[in-house]
Amino acid sequence: PSELLRLKDVTVELVDLLVDELQSHRDIWSPRKRSAQEELAGQLFDHLMHLRPPLVDTDTAGLLADRLIDQARASHERLMMV
């Protein structure tokens, strides 16, 4: 149960990070904001890598950060309402 609770906490932290960034940069998905998108992916990756004890390895953290970015782009409108 404690591992499940930890995963839930990490999920909430990642979504909060995404929402904060999206609300700060409302046009983050525009082509001219590519560097902001890469910075956000880096923030997600760093967050995952600094978890103690670690939940994922480096390769998995990179894949997960990329997937979170894809999902955030697809769910932009809903995330802006959080």
Backbone as ProteinMPNN parsed JSONL, in Angstrom:
{"seq_chain_A": "PSELLRLKDVTVELVDLLVDELQSHRDIWSPRKRSAQEELAGQLFDHLMHLRPPLVDTDTAGLLADRLIDQARASHERLMMV", "coords_chain_A": {"N_chain_A": [[0.807, -1.207, 0.0], [1.968, 1.3, 0.731], [3.762, 1.82, -1.318], [2.05, 2.206, -3.463], [0.746, 4.507, -2.603], [2.895, 6.253, -2.665], [3.415, 6.303, -5.438], [1.088, 7.561, -6.267], [1.429, 10.068, -5.048], [3.721, 10.964, -6.422], [2.689, 11.096, -9.002], [0.789, 13.156, -8.679], [2.543, 15.254, -8.054], [3.949, 15.478, -10.505], [1.883, 16.159, -12.293], [1.104, 18.585, -11.143], [3.45, 20.068, -11.593], [3.416, 20.132, -14.404], [0.955, 21.527, -14.876], [1.469, 24.001, -13.627], [3.551, 24.949, -15.246], [2.329, 24.999, -17.783], [0.318, 26.884, -17.347], [1.856, 29.099, -16.911], [3.081, 29.435, -19.339], [1.173, 29.775, -21.667], [1.107, 29.443, -24.407], [2.817, 27.367, -24.985], [2.939, 25.189, -26.735], [3.303, 26.161, -29.244], [5.244, 26.351, -32.276], [7.412, 28.147, -32.017], [8.066, 28.018, -29.393], [9.65, 25.887, -28.77], [11.989, 25.53, -27.227], [11.029, 26.0, -24.646], [9.355, 23.811, -24.391], [11.22, 21.741, -24.413], [12.618, 22.388, -22.12], [10.64, 21.949, -20.189], [10.285, 19.172, -20.472], [12.789, 18.423, -19.554], [12.613, 19.266, -16.889], [10.655, 17.514, -15.923], [12.003, 15.069, -16.27], [14.217, 15.487, -14.548], [12.865, 15.683, -12.099], [11.86, 13.074, -11.835], [14.278, 11.669, -11.704], [15.366, 12.521, -9.312], [13.929, 11.384, -7.302], [13.754, 9.652, -4.239], [13.571, 6.642, -2.537], [14.782, 5.702, -5.831], [12.375, 5.469, -8.477], [12.429, 4.798, -11.136], [14.73, 3.952, -13.82], [17.306, 5.739, -15.677], [16.813, 5.569, -18.508], [14.092, 4.844, -18.567], [12.996, 7.032, -17.227], [13.469, 9.064, -19.093], [11.863, 8.203, -21.264], [9.37, 8.265, -19.999], [9.129, 10.999, -19.372], [8.979, 12.045, -21.98], [6.566, 10.873, -22.82], [4.812, 12.028, -20.998], [4.939, 14.684, -21.829], [3.817, 14.438, -24.404], [1.242, 13.604, -23.659], [0.425, 15.798, -22.159], [0.345, 17.759, -24.141], [-1.756, 16.762, -25.701], [-3.786, 16.937, -23.856], [-4.085, 19.563, -23.219], [-6.136, 21.618, -22.991], [-7.803, 20.597, -20.931], [-5.957, 20.432, -18.821], [-5.471, 23.11, -18.41], [-7.671, 23.892, -17.025], [-7.411, 22.975, -14.494]], "CA_chain_A": [[0.0, 0.0, 0.0], [2.766, 2.517, 0.803], [4.332, 2.052, -2.655], [0.954, 2.764, -4.257], [0.56, 5.873, -2.134], [4.035, 7.011, -3.184], [3.179, 6.513, -6.867], [0.034, 8.577, -6.372], [2.054, 11.347, -4.703], [4.603, 11.348, -7.533], [1.809, 11.467, -10.111], [0.247, 14.474, -8.363], [3.651, 16.204, -8.197], [4.236, 15.665, -11.93], [0.766, 16.907, -12.879], [1.215, 19.956, -10.639], [4.541, 20.697, -12.33], [2.903, 20.387, -15.756], [-0.072, 22.561, -14.842], [2.132, 25.28, -13.335], [4.311, 25.375, -16.419], [1.388, 25.313, -18.864], [-0.369, 28.127, -17.031], [2.848, 30.176, -17.045], [3.397, 29.557, -20.771], [-0.064, 29.303, -22.295], [1.34, 29.107, -25.818], [4.004, 26.516, -24.968], [2.952, 24.21, -27.825], [3.573, 26.792, -30.536], [6.574, 25.974, -32.768], [8.459, 29.06, -31.556], [8.313, 27.739, -27.972], [10.284, 24.561, -28.692], [12.938, 25.484, -26.104], [10.23, 25.875, -23.419], [8.895, 22.422, -24.349], [12.379, 20.923, -24.03], [12.893, 22.691, -20.718], [9.618, 21.251, -19.406], [10.651, 17.75, -20.479], [13.944, 18.303, -18.665], [12.132, 19.382, -15.509], [9.991, 16.245, -15.597], [13.068, 14.07, -16.156], [14.957, 15.765, -13.306], [12.003, 15.329, -10.968], [11.853, 11.615, -11.743], [15.611, 11.175, -11.346], [15.712, 12.903, -7.952], [13.101, 10.674, -6.33], [14.492, 8.724, -3.388], [14.397, 5.827, -3.434], [14.411, 5.855, -7.248], [11.268, 4.657, -8.998], [12.739, 4.37, -12.498], [16.103, 4.207, -14.243], [17.472, 6.888, -16.569], [16.115, 5.352, -19.782], [12.653, 4.874, -18.323], [12.64, 8.418, -16.893], [13.429, 9.81, -20.353], [10.662, 7.791, -21.99], [8.208, 8.737, -19.264], [9.058, 12.451, -19.569], [8.477, 12.255, -23.345], [5.146, 10.506, -22.853], [4.075, 13.049, -20.254], [4.856, 15.854, -22.71], [2.816, 14.103, -25.43], [-0.078, 13.586, -23.026], [0.098, 17.182, -21.792], [-0.034, 18.456, -25.376], [-3.076, 16.265, -26.088], [-4.77, 17.276, -22.815], [-3.809, 20.951, -22.857], [-7.341, 22.349, -22.537], [-8.235, 20.081, -19.626], [-4.959, 20.812, -17.824], [-5.606, 24.542, -18.14], [-8.823, 24.07, -16.145], [-7.118, 22.397, -13.176]], "C_chain_A": [[0.853, 1.275, 0.0], [3.401, 2.844, -0.549], [3.277, 2.665, -3.58], [0.693, 4.219, -3.884], [1.678, 6.763, -2.66], [3.867, 7.296, -4.672], [2.113, 7.583, -7.087], [0.612, 9.964, -6.078], [2.938, 11.857, -5.84], [3.771, 11.797, -8.729], [1.25, 12.87, -9.893], [1.334, 15.543, -8.526], [3.936, 16.505, -9.668], [3.129, 16.466, -12.62], [0.806, 18.359, -12.41], [2.314, 20.72, -11.381], [4.088, 21.062, -13.74], [1.908, 21.545, -15.771], [0.557, 23.925, -14.583], [2.84, 25.819, -14.567], [3.377, 25.776, -17.565], [0.659, 26.629, -18.595], [0.57, 29.326, -17.124], [3.166, 30.469, -18.507], [2.223, 29.0, -21.574], [0.113, 28.893, -23.754], [2.552, 28.184, -25.986], [4.07, 25.555, -26.164], [3.175, 24.848, -29.193], [5.006, 26.451, -30.965], [7.701, 26.877, -32.255], [8.818, 28.851, -30.083], [8.971, 26.376, -27.758], [11.24, 24.458, -27.496], [12.2, 25.359, -24.766], [9.7, 24.446, -23.265], [10.025, 21.506, -23.884], [12.748, 21.154, -22.571], [11.903, 21.974, -19.8], [9.919, 19.758, -19.343], [11.838, 17.503, -19.549], [13.555, 18.39, -17.2], [11.461, 18.092, -15.052], [11.018, 15.147, -15.375], [13.826, 14.253, -14.839], [14.149, 15.368, -12.08], [12.006, 13.814, -10.759], [13.195, 11.071, -11.252], [15.99, 11.506, -9.901], [14.84, 12.244, -6.887], [13.972, 9.702, -5.535], [13.517, 7.966, -2.519], [13.899, 5.964, -4.871], [13.246, 4.942, -7.632], [11.591, 4.079, -10.362], [14.215, 4.634, -12.795], [16.122, 5.355, -15.253], [16.705, 6.731, -17.88], [14.607, 5.462, -19.618], [12.193, 6.29, -17.993], [12.55, 9.268, -18.158], [12.186, 9.489, -21.164], [9.398, 8.335, -21.317], [8.04, 10.251, -19.426], [8.51, 12.768, -20.959], [6.989, 11.946, -23.447], [4.289, 11.524, -22.114], [3.91, 14.325, -21.083], [3.795, 15.615, -23.786], [1.399, 14.162, -24.854], [-0.512, 15.0, -22.634], [-0.33, 17.98, -23.015], [-1.451, 18.061, -25.777], [-4.162, 16.704, -25.105], [-4.67, 18.732, -22.382], [-5.026, 21.681, -22.295], [-7.8, 21.898, -21.161], [-7.249, 20.479, -18.524], [-5.042, 22.295, -17.474], [-6.77, 24.843, -17.191], [-8.57, 23.551, -14.727], [-6.845, 23.507, -12.183]], "O_chain_A": [[0.493, 2.243, -0.67], [3.561, 4.016, -0.889], [3.587, 3.542, -4.385], [0.449, 5.057, -4.752], [1.433, 7.903, -3.055], [4.145, 8.407, -5.123], [2.231, 8.41, -7.991], [0.311, 10.925, -6.786], [2.905, 13.04, -6.179], [4.116, 12.774, -9.395], [1.237, 13.683, -10.817], [1.074, 16.614, -9.074], [4.14, 17.662, -10.035], [3.408, 17.345, -13.435], [0.566, 19.269, -13.204], [2.128, 21.878, -11.753], [4.344, 22.169, -14.214], [2.019, 22.447, -16.602], [0.214, 24.901, -15.249], [2.737, 27.003, -14.887], [3.612, 26.779, -18.238], [0.411, 27.401, -19.521], [0.127, 30.444, -17.386], [3.479, 31.603, -18.871], [2.286, 27.886, -22.093], [-0.654, 28.081, -24.27], [3.228, 28.223, -27.014], [5.163, 25.151, -26.561], [3.23, 24.141, -30.2], [5.882, 26.281, -30.117], [8.828, 26.414, -32.08], [9.774, 29.447, -29.587], [8.856, 25.787, -26.684], [11.296, 23.424, -26.831], [12.685, 24.691, -23.853], [9.606, 23.93, -22.151], [9.815, 20.609, -23.068], [13.143, 20.223, -21.87], [12.289, 21.453, -18.754], [9.819, 19.147, -18.279], [11.884, 16.495, -18.843], [14.104, 17.672, -16.363], [11.675, 17.635, -13.929], [10.924, 14.384, -14.413], [14.05, 13.289, -14.106], [14.684, 14.786, -11.136], [12.14, 13.338, -9.632], [13.235, 10.119, -10.472], [16.85, 10.84, -9.324], [14.999, 12.519, -5.698], [14.823, 9.014, -6.1], [12.708, 8.581, -1.825], [12.737, 6.3, -5.102], [13.147, 3.803, -7.174], [11.101, 3.008, -10.721], [14.866, 5.431, -12.118], [15.073, 5.874, -15.634], [16.021, 7.658, -18.314], [13.929, 6.093, -20.428], [11.12, 6.709, -18.427], [11.653, 10.101, -18.281], [11.529, 10.388, -21.69], [8.478, 8.804, -21.987], [6.919, 10.731, -19.599], [7.672, 13.658, -21.106], [6.241, 12.682, -24.091], [3.182, 11.846, -22.543], [2.86, 14.967, -21.039], [2.969, 16.488, -24.05], [0.482, 14.697, -25.478], [-1.684, 15.351, -22.765], [-1.257, 18.786, -22.941], [-2.256, 18.915, -26.148], [-5.327, 16.829, -25.482], [-5.123, 19.091, -21.295], [-4.944, 22.295, -21.231], [-8.147, 22.725, -20.317], [-7.663, 20.824, -17.417], [-4.714, 22.686, -16.353], [-6.84, 25.931, -16.62], [-9.433, 23.68, -13.858], [-6.576, 23.235, -11.013]]}, "name": "protein", "num_of_chains": 1, "seq": "PSELLRLKDVTVELVDLLVDELQSHRDIWSPRKRSAQEELAGQLFDHLMHLRPPLVDTDTAGLLADRLIDQARASHERLMMV"}
